[in-house]
Coordinates of C-alpha atoms in Angstrom, one line a residue:
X813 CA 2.5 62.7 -1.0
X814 CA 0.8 59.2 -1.1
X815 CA 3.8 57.8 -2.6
X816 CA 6.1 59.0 -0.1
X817 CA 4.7 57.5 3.2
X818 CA 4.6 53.8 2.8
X819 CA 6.0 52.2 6.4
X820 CA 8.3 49.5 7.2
X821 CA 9.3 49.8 10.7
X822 CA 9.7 53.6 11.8
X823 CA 11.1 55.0 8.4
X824 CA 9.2 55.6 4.5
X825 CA 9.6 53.0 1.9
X826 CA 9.1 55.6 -1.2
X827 CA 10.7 58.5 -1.4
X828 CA 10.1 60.1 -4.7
X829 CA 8.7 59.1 -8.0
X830 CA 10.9 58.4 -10.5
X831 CA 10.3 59.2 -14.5
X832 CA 9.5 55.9 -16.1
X833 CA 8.5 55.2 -19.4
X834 CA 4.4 53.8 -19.8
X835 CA 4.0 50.8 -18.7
X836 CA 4.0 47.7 -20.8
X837 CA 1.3 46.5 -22.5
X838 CA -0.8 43.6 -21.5
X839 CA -0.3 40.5 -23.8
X840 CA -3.7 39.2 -23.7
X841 CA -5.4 41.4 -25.8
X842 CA -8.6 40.8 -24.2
X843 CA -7.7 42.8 -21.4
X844 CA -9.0 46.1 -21.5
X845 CA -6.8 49.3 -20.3
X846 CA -8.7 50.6 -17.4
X847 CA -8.3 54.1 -17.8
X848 CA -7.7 54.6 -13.8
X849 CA -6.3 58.1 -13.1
X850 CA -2.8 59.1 -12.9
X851 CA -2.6 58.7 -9.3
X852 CA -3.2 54.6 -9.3
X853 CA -0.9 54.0 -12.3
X854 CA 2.1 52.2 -11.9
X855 CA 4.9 54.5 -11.2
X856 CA 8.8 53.9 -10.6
X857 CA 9.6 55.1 -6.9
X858 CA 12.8 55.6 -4.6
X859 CA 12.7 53.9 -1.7
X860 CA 15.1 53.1 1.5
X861 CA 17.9 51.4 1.0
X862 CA 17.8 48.7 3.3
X863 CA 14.9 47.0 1.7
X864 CA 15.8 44.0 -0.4
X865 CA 15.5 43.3 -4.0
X866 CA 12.7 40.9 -5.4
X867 CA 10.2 41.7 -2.5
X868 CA 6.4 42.6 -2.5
X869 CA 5.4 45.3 0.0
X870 CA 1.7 45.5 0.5
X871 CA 0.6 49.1 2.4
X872 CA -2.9 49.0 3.7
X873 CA -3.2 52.7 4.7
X874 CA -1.9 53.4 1.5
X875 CA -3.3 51.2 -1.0
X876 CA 0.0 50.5 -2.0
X877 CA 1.8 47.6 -3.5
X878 CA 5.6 48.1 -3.7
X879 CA 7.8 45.4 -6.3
X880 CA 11.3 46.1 -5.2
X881 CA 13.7 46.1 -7.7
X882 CA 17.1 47.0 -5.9
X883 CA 19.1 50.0 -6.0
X884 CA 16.7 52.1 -3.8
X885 CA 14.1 51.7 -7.0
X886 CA 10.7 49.4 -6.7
X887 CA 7.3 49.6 -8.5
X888 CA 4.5 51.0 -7.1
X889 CA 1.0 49.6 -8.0
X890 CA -2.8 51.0 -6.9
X891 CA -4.4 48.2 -5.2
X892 CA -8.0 47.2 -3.5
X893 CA -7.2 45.6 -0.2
X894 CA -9.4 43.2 2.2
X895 CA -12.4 44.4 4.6
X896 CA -12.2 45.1 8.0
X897 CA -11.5 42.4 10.0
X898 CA -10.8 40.4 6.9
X899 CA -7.1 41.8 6.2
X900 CA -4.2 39.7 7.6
X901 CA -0.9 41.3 8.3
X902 CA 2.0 39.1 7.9
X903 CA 5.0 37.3 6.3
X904 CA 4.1 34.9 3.1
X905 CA 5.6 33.8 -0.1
X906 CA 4.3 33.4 -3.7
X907 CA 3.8 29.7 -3.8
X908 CA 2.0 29.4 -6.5
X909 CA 1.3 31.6 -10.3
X910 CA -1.8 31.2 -12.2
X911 CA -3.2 32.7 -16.1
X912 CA -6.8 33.0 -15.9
X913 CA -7.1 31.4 -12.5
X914 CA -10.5 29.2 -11.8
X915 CA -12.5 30.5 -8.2
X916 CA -13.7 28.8 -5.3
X917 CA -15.1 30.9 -2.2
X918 CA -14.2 29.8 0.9
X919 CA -16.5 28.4 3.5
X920 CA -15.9 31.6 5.2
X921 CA -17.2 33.7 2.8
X922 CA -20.3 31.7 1.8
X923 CA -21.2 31.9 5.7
X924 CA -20.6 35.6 5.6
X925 CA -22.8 36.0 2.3
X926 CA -24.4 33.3 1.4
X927 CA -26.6 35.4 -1.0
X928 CA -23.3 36.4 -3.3
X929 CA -21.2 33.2 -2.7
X930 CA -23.5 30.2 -2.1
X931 CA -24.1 30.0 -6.4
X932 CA -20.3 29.9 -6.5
X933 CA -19.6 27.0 -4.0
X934 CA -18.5 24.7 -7.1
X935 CA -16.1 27.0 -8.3
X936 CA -16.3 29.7 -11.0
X937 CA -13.5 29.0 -14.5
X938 CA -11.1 31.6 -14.9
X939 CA -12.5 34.6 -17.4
X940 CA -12.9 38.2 -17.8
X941 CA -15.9 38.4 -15.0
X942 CA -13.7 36.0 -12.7
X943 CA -13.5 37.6 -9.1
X944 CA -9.6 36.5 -9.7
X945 CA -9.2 38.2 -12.4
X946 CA -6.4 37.9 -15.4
X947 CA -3.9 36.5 -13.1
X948 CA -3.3 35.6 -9.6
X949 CA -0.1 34.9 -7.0
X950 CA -1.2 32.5 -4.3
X951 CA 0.4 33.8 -0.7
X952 CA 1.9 30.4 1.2
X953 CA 3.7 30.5 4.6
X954 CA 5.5 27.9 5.9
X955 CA 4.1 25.1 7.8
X956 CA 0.8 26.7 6.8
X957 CA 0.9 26.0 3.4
X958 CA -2.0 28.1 1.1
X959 CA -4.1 31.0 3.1
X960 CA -6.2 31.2 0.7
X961 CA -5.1 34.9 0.3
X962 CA -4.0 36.5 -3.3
X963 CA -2.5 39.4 -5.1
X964 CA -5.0 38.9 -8.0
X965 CA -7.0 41.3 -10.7
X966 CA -9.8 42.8 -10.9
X967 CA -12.0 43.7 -13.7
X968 CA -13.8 46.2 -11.6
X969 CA -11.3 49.5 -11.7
X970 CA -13.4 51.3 -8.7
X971 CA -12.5 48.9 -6.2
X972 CA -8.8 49.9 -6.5
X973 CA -8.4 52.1 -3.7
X974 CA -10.8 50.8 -1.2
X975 CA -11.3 48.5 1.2
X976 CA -13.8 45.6 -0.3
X977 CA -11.9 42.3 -0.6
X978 CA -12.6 39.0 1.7
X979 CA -8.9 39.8 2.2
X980 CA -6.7 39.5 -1.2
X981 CA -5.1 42.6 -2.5
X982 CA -6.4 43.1 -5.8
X983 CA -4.8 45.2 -9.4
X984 CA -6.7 45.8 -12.1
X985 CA -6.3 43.2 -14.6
X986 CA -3.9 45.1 -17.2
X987 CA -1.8 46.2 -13.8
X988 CA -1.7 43.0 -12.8
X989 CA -0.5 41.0 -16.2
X990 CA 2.5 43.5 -16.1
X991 CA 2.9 42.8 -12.3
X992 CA 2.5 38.7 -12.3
X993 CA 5.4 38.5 -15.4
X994 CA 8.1 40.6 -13.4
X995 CA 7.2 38.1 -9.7
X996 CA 9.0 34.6 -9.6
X997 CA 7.7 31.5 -7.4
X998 CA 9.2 31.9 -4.0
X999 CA 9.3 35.9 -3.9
X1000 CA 9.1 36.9 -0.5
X1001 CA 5.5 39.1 0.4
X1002 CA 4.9 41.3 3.0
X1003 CA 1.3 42.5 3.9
X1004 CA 1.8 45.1 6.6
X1005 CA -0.5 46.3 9.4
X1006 CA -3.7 48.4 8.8
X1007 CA -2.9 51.0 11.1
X1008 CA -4.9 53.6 10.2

């Protein structure tokens, strides 16, 4: 059932898994498989037929992230999505790709926790323990330029499914290798309402 009731508008998204074959391998073989359960790994699903190709569909309620692929197909990815109150709905596109990605909190968050961020205020290089993760997409709009929001990884596999970013939407890191190499520059990302 949770693949089948992702919302655009008034009508599903996915319909129906579809039999894939495993995922692919991540190609940095210091990225650990995360062993998540069946339920938040990457599946092949049907979806309605007037959503486009080459989009990113992010579903708050469901912790879903939907790849679209075109002929009614897209992939469906587990993700961790921002706080309350931190979670921004909207239209964006990636603007930017990064391997290994270095970190900087934002003045934001260093006000909101200075005892976790303050340390951090310098940045953090890109590495395993990295909040980014293996890989990260930076959301732009136009006129706006960065938000400062990402589709990143995560080496910490029980945030997936939850509610516990400063407002990113986060894979686990062997999800997201496979997700960052199928998303070109430009790709068109849709982070809908939290409505539930």
């Amino acid at each position: 059932m949770l693949r089948r009731t992702f919302m655009i508008g008034a009508g599903a998204l996915a319909m129906a898994p579809i039999e894939v074959e495993a995922s692919v391998p991540p190609l940095d073989a210091s990225i650990k498989p995360s062993n998540l359960p069946e339920q938040f790994q990457p599946s092949e699903v049907r979806i309605r037929n007037d959503v486009a190709p080459n989009e990113i569909h992010v579903d708050p309620v469901q912790f879903a992230l939907y790849y679209t692929l075109g002929n009614r197909r897209a992939m469906r990815y587990a993700v961790g999505i921002g706080r309350v109150g931190l979670y921004e709905s909207g239209e964006f596109f990636v603007g930017a790709k990064k391997a290994w990605p270095s970190w900087t909190p934002t003045p934001d968050m260093i006000e909101r926790d200075p005892a976790s961020y303050k340390k951090h205020e310098d940045g953090m290089p890109g590495g395993p323990t990295n909040p980014l993760g293996a890989r990260a997409l930076y959301l732009f709009q136009p006129g706006r330029g960065d938000t400062f929001l990402r589709i990143h990884g995560t080496h910490l596999p029980s945030t997936i499914g939850k509610r516990v970013s400063n407002g990113c939407a986060r894979l686990v890191n062997d999800h997201i290798v496979e997700f960052y190499n199928r998303v070109p520059l430009k790709t068109r990302v849709v982070l809908h309402p939290a409505t539930a």
